[in-house]
Short mmCIF file of C-alpha atoms and ligand atoms in Angstrom, two decimals:
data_model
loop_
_atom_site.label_atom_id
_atom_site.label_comp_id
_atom_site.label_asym_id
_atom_site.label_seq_id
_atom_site.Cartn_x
_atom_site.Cartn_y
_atom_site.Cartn_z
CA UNK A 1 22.80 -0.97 12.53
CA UNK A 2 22.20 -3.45 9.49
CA UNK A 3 18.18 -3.75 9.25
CA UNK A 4 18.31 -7.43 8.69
CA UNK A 5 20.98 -8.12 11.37
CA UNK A 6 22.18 -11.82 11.45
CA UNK A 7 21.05 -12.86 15.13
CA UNK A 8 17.63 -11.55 14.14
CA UNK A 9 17.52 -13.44 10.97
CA UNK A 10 19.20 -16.03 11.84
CA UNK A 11 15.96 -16.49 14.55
CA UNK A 12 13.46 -16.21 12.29
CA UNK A 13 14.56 -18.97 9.62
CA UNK A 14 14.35 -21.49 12.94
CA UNK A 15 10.78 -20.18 13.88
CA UNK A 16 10.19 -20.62 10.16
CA UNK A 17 11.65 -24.34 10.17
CA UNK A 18 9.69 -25.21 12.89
CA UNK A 19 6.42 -23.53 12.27
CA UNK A 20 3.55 -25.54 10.98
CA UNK A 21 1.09 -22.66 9.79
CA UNK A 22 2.31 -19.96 8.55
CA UNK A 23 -0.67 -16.85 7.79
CA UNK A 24 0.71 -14.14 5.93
CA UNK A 25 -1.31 -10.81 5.91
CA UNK A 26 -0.92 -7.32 4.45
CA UNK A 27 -3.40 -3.61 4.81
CA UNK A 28 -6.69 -3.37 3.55
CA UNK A 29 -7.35 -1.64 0.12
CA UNK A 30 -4.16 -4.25 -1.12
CA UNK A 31 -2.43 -2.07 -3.55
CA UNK A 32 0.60 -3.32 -5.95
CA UNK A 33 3.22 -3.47 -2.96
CA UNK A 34 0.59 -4.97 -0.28
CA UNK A 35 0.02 -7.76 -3.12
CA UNK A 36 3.29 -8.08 -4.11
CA UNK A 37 5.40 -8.47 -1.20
CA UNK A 38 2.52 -11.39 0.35
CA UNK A 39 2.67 -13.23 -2.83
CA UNK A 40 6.31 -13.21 -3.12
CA UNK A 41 6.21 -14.74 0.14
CA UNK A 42 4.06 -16.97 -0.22
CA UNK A 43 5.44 -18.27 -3.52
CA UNK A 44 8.29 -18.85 -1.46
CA UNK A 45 6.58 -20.75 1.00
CA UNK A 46 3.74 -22.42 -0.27
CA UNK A 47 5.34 -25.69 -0.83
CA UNK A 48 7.23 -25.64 2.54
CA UNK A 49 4.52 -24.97 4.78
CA UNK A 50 0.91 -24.81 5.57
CA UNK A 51 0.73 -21.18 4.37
CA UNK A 52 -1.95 -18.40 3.42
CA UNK A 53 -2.20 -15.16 2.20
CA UNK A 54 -5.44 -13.81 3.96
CA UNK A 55 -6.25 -9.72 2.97
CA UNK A 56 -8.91 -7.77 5.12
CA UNK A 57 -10.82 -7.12 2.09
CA UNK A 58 -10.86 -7.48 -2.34
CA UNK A 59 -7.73 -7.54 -4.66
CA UNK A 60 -8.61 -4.90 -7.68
CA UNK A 61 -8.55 -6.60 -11.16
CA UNK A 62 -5.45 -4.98 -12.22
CA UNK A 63 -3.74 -7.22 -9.73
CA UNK A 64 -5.79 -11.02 -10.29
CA UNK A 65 -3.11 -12.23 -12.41
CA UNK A 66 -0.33 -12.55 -10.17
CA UNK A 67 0.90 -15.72 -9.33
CA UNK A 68 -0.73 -17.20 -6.46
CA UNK A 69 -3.42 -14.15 -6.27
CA UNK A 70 -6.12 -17.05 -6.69
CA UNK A 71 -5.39 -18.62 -3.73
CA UNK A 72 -5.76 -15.62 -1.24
CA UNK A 73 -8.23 -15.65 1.30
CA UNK A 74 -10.30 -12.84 1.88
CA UNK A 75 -10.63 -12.32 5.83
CA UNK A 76 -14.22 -13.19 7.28
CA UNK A 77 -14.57 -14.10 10.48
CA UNK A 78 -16.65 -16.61 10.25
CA UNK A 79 -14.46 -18.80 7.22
CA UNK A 80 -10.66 -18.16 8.49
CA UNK A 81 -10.06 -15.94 11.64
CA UNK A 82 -9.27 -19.67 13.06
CA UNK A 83 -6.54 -19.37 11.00
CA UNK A 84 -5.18 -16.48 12.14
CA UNK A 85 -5.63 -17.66 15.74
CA UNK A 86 -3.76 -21.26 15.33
CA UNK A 87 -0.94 -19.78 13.17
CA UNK A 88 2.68 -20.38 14.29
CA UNK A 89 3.88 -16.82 12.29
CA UNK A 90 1.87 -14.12 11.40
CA UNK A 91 4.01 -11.63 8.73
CA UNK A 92 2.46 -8.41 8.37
CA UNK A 93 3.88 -7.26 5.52
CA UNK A 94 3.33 -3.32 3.83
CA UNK A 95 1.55 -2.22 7.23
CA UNK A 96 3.18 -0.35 10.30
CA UNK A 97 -0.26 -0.90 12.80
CA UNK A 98 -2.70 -3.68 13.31
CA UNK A 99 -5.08 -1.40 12.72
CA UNK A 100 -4.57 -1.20 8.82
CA UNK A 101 -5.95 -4.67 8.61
CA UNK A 102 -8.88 -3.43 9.89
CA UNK A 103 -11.48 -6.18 10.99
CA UNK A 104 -8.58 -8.59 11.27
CA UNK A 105 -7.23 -6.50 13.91
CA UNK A 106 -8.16 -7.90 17.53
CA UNK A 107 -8.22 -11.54 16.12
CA UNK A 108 -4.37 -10.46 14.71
CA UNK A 109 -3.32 -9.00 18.18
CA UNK A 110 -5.04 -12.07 20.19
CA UNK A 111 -3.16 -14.31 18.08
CA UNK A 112 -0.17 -16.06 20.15
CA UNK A 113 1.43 -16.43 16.71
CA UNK A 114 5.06 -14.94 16.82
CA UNK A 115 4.77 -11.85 14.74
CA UNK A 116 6.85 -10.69 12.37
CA UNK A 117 6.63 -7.19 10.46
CA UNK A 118 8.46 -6.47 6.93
CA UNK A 119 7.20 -2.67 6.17
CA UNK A 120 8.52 0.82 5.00
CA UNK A 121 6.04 2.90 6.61
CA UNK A 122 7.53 5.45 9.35
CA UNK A 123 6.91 4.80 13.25
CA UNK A 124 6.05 1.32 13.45
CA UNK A 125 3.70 -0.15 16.34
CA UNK A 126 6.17 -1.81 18.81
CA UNK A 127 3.62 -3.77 21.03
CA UNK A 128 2.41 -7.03 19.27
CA UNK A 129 5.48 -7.35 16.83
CA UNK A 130 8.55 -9.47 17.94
CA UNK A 131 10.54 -8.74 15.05
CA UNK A 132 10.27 -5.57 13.06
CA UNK A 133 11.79 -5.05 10.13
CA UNK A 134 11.19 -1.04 9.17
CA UNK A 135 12.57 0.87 6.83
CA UNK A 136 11.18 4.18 5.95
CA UNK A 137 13.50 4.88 3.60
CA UNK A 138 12.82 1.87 1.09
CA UNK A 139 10.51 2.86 -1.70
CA UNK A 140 8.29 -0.17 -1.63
CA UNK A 141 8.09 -3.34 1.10
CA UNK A 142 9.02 -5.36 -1.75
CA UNK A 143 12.46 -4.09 -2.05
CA UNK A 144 12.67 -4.81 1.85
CA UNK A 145 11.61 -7.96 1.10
CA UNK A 146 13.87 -8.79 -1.21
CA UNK A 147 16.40 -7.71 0.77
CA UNK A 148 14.98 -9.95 3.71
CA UNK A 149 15.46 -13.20 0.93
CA UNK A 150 18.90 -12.28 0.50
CA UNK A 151 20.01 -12.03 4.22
CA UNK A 152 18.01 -15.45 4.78
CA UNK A 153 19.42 -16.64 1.82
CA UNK A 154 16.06 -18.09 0.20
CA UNK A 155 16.09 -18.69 -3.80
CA UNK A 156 13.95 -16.12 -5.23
CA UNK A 157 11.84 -17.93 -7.88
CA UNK A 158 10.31 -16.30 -11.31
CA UNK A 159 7.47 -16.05 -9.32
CA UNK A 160 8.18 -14.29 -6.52
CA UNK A 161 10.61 -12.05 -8.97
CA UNK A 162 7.32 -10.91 -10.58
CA UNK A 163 5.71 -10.31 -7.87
CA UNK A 164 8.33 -8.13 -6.13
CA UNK A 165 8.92 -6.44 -9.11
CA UNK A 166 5.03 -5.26 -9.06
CA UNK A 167 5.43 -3.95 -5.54
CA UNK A 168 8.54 -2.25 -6.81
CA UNK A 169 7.09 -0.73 -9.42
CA UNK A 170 3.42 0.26 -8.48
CA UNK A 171 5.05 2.06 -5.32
CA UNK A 172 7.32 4.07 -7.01
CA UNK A 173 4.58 4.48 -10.29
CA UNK A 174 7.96 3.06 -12.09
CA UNK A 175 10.72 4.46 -10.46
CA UNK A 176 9.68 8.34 -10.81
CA UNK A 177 9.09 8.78 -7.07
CA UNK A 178 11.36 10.45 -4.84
CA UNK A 179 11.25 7.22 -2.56
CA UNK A 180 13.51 5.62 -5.53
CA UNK A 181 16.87 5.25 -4.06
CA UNK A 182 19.65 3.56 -5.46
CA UNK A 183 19.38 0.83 -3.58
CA UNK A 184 15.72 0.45 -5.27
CA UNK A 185 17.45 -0.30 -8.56
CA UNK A 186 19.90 -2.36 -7.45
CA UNK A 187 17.40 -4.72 -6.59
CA UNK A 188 15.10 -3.96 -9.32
CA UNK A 189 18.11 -4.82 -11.33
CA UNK A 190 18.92 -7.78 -9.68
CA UNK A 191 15.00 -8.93 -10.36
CA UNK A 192 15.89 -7.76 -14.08
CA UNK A 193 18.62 -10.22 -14.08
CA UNK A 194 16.43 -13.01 -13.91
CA UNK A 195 14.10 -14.82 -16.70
CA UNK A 196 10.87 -12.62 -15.87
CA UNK A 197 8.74 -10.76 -18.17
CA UNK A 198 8.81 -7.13 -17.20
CA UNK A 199 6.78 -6.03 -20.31
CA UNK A 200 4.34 -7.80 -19.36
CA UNK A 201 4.23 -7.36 -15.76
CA UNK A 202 3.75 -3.41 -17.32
CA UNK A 203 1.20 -4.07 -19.63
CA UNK A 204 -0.97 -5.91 -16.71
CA UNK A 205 -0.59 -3.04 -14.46
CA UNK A 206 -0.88 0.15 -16.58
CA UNK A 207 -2.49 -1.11 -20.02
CA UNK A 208 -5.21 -3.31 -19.27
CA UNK A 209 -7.46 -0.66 -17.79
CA UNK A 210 -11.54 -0.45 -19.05
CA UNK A 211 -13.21 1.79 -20.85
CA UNK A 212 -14.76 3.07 -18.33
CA UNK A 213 -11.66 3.62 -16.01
CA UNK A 214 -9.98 5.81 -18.61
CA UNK A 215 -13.33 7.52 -19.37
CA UNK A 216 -13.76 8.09 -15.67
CA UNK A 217 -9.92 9.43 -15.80
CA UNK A 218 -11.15 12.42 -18.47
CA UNK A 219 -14.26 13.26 -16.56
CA UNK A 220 -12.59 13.32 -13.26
CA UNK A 221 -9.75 15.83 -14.64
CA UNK A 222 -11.96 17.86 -16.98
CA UNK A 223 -14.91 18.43 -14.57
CA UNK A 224 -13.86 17.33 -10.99
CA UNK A 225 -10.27 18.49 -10.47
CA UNK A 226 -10.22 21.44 -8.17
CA UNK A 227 -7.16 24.03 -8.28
CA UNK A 228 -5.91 26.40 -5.79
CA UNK A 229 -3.11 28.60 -7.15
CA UNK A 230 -2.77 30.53 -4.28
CA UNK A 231 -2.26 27.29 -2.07
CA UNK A 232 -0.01 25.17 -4.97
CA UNK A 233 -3.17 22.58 -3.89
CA UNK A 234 -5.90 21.05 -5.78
CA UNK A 235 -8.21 17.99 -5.04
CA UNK A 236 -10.62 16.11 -6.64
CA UNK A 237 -13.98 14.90 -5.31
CA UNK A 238 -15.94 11.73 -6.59
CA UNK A 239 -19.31 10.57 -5.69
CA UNK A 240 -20.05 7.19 -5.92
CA UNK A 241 -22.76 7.91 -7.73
CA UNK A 242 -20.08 9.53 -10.79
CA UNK A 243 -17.76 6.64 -10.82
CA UNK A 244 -21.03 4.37 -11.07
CA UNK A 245 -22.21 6.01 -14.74
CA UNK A 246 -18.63 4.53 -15.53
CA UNK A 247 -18.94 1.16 -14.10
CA UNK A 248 -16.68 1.69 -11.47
CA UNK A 249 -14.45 -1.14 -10.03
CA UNK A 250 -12.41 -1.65 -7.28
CA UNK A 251 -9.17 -0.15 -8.33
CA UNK A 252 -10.09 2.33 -11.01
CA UNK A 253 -9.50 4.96 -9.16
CA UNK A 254 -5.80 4.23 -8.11
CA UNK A 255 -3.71 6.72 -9.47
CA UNK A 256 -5.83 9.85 -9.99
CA UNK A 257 -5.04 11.48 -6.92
CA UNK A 258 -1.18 11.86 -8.52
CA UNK A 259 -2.62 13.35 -11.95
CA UNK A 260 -2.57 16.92 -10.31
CA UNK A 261 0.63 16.92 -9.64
CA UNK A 262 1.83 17.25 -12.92
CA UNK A 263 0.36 20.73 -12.78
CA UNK A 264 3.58 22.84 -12.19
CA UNK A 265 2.76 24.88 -9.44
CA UNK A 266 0.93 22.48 -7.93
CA UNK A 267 2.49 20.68 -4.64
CA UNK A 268 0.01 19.20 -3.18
CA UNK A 269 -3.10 16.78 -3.80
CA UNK A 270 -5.92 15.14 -2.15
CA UNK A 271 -8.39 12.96 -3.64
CA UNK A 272 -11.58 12.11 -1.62
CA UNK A 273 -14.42 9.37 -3.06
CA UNK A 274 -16.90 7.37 -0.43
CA UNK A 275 -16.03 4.04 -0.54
CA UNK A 276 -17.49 1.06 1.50
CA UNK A 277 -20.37 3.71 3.25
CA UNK A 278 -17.10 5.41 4.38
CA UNK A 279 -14.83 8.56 2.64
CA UNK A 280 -11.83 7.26 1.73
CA UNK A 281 -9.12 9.95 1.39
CA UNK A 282 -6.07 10.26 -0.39
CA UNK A 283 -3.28 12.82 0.01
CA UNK A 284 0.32 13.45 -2.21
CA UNK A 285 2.78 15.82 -2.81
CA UNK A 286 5.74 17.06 -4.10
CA UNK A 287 9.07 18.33 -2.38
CA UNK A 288 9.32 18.63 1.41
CA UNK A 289 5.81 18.98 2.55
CA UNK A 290 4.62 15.90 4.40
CA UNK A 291 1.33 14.73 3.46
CA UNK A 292 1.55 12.44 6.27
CA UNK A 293 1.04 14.97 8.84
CA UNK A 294 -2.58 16.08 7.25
CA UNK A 295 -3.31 12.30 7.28
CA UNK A 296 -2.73 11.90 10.97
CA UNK A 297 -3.72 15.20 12.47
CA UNK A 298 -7.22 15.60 10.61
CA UNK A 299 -8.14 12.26 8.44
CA UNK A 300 -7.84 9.64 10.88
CA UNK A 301 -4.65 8.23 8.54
CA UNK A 302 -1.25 8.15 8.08
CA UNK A 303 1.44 6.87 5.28
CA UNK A 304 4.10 8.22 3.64
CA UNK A 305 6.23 11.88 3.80
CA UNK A 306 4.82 12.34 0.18
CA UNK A 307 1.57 9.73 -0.05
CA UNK A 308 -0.42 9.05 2.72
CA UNK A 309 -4.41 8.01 3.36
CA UNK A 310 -6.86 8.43 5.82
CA UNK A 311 -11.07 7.84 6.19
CA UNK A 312 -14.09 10.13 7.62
CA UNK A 313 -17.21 8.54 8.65
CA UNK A 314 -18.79 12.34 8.31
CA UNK A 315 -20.64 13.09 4.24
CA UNK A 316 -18.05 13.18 1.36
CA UNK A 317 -19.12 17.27 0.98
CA UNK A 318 -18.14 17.89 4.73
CA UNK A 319 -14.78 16.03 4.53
CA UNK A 320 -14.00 18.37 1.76
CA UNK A 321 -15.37 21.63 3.33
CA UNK A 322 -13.14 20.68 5.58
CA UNK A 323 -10.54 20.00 3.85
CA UNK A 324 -10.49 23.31 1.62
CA UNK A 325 -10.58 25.27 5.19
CA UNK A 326 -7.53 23.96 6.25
CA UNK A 327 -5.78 25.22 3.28
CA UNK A 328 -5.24 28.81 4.40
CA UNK A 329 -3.68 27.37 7.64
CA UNK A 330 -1.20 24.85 6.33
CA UNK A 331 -0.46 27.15 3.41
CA UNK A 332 2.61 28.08 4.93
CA UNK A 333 3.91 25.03 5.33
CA UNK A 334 2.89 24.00 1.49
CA UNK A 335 4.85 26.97 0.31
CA UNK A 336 8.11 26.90 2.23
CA UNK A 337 8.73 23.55 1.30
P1 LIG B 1 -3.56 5.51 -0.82
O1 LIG B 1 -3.78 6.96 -1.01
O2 LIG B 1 -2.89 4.90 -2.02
O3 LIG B 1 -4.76 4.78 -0.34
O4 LIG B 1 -2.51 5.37 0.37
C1 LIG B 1 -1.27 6.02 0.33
C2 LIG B 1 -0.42 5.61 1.48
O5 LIG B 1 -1.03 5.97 2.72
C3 LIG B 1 -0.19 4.11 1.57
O6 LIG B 1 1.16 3.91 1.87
C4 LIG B 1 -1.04 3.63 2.68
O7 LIG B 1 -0.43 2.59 3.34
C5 LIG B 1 -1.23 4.85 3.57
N1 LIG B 1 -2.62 4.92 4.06
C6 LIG B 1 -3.74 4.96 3.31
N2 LIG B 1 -4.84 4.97 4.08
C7 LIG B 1 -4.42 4.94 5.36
C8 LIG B 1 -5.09 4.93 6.64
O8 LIG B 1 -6.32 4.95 6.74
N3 LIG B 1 -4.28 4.87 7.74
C9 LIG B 1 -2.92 4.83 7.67
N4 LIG B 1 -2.22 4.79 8.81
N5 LIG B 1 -2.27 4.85 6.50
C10 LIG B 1 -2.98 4.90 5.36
MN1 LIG B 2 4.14 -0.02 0.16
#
């Protein structure tokens, strides 16, 4: 069946004429495609509606100059859960469970706002969403999204071009990923078609980085990177401490936990750093093996077949005792694929 199928959308563009407040939220830690697929809807909307972008917590620098970034709200319960709570629509866009917006979550769920989600992650949550729009197969939200303009037929403007061409681009760390499809350059080409500065949009995300981020980047693979032959693994492990002595920012870290990866033999990568007073963890790979599986089963996550996430409340040494200990029994399934 067609994911955006004409009774569906046909639904939603009345709810959307008739809704006053519109609240449009994506997962915490924003990345490129969380960012880019809320601001390209809200560049659509902004002038229609009452409408906000509201993000459960802060927007790395790489990411402040996109178009409307300014104006997003940062969720605190205090300043603009009332907003989630007398919204008409909620979107939840880049995020298959309410619990990815993490302290937004019950005020989300409580919300009698109709819900709709726009997302590419696998196994969505079914409950509090009335229309779901998944696709696991799309490389980024934003291509969903763009897809989701052209079945609604809504003008996409330069602005919301550059912003979906972040998502698309960021997600698929320019169209190298295996989640690049064809029908991911078909509408990056369609976004190429149109008066937007993709040379720029590049040099914003990949050459504006500090000093200390690239400095951190050397350290982090000289000293830090850990490689296991035997399991085609390696990991890296970052105090807060280390990233500190390089003036660590939100967002400097993005990335690193792909750099092994480019190790031939290497298939799969995990990157753990305590962020927030908890260990944030990050897992990749190459080929078949599903990183997503380690996520769920033992780090609290989820994500994608070949990048996925997950968090420990235990000390940043244990989570990667643990981690390492594991090896030997999913080595197996690391090799075969
Ligand atoms: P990253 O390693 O860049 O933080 O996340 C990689 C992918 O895994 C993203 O698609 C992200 O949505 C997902 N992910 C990251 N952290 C979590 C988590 O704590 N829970 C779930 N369900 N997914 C996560
Ligand atoms: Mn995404």
């Amino acid at each position: 069946m067609e994911l955006f199928e004409k009774k569906s959308v046909e639904e939603i563009k009345d709810l959307l004429d008739k809704a006053k407040k519109v609240v449009i939220t994506a997962h915490l830690n924003p990345d490129g495609d969380a960012l880019g697929s809320s601001l390209a809807l809200y560049n659509y909307l902004k002038d229609k509606k009452e409408c906000c972008v509201i993000l459960p917590n802060n927007i790395p620098d790489t990411f402040k100059w996109m178009p409307g970034c300014n104006e997003i709200l940062i969720y605190n319960h205090d300043e603009n859960a009332a907003k989630v709570s007398e919204a008409d629509m909620i979107f939840a866009l880049d995020y298959n469970t309410s619990s990815r917006v993490d302290k937004m979550q019950k005020v989300l769920e409580d919300s009698p706002a109709v819900k709709v989600m726009i997302d590419h992650h696998p196994n969505p949550q079914r409950e509090i969403f009335k229309y779901i729009f998944s696709d696991p197969e799309a490389a980024a939200t934003c291509e969903l999204l763009y897809l989701f303009f052209e079945a609604c037929g809504f003008e996409v403007s330069n602005d919301s071009a550059i912003c979906l061409f972040t998502g698309l681009t960021t997600d698929t760390g320019c169209f190298q990923f295996n989640c690049t499809g064809q029908r991911t350059f078909e509408v990056a080409s369609k976004l190429a078609a149109m008066p937007i500065d993709r040379a720029e949009i590049i040099h914003h995300i990949y050459d504006s980085y500090s000093e200390g981020r690239m400095r951190l980047q050397g350290y982090v693979l000289s000293r830090k990177m850990v490689v296991f032959e035997k399991y085609h693994t390696a990991y890296i492990m970052l105090t807060k401490a280390e990233a500190d002595k390089f003036d660590y920012r939100v967002g400097d870290t993005e990335g690193f936990v792909n750099l092994p990866l480019s190790i031939e033999h290497v298939k799969f990568s995990a990157f753990f750093m305590e962020r927030d007073g908890i260990i944030r963890c990050s897992f990749r790979s190459k080929g078949g093996f599903k990183v997503n599986t380690i996520a769920e089963r033992y780090f609290n996550g989820g994500g994608h077949d070949n990048a996925a996430g997950g968090k420990s409340f235990k000390p940043l040494e244990e989570v990667v005792k643990r981690f390492v200990s594991l090896l030997p029994k999913i080595t197996k399934e690391i090799q075969d694929k």
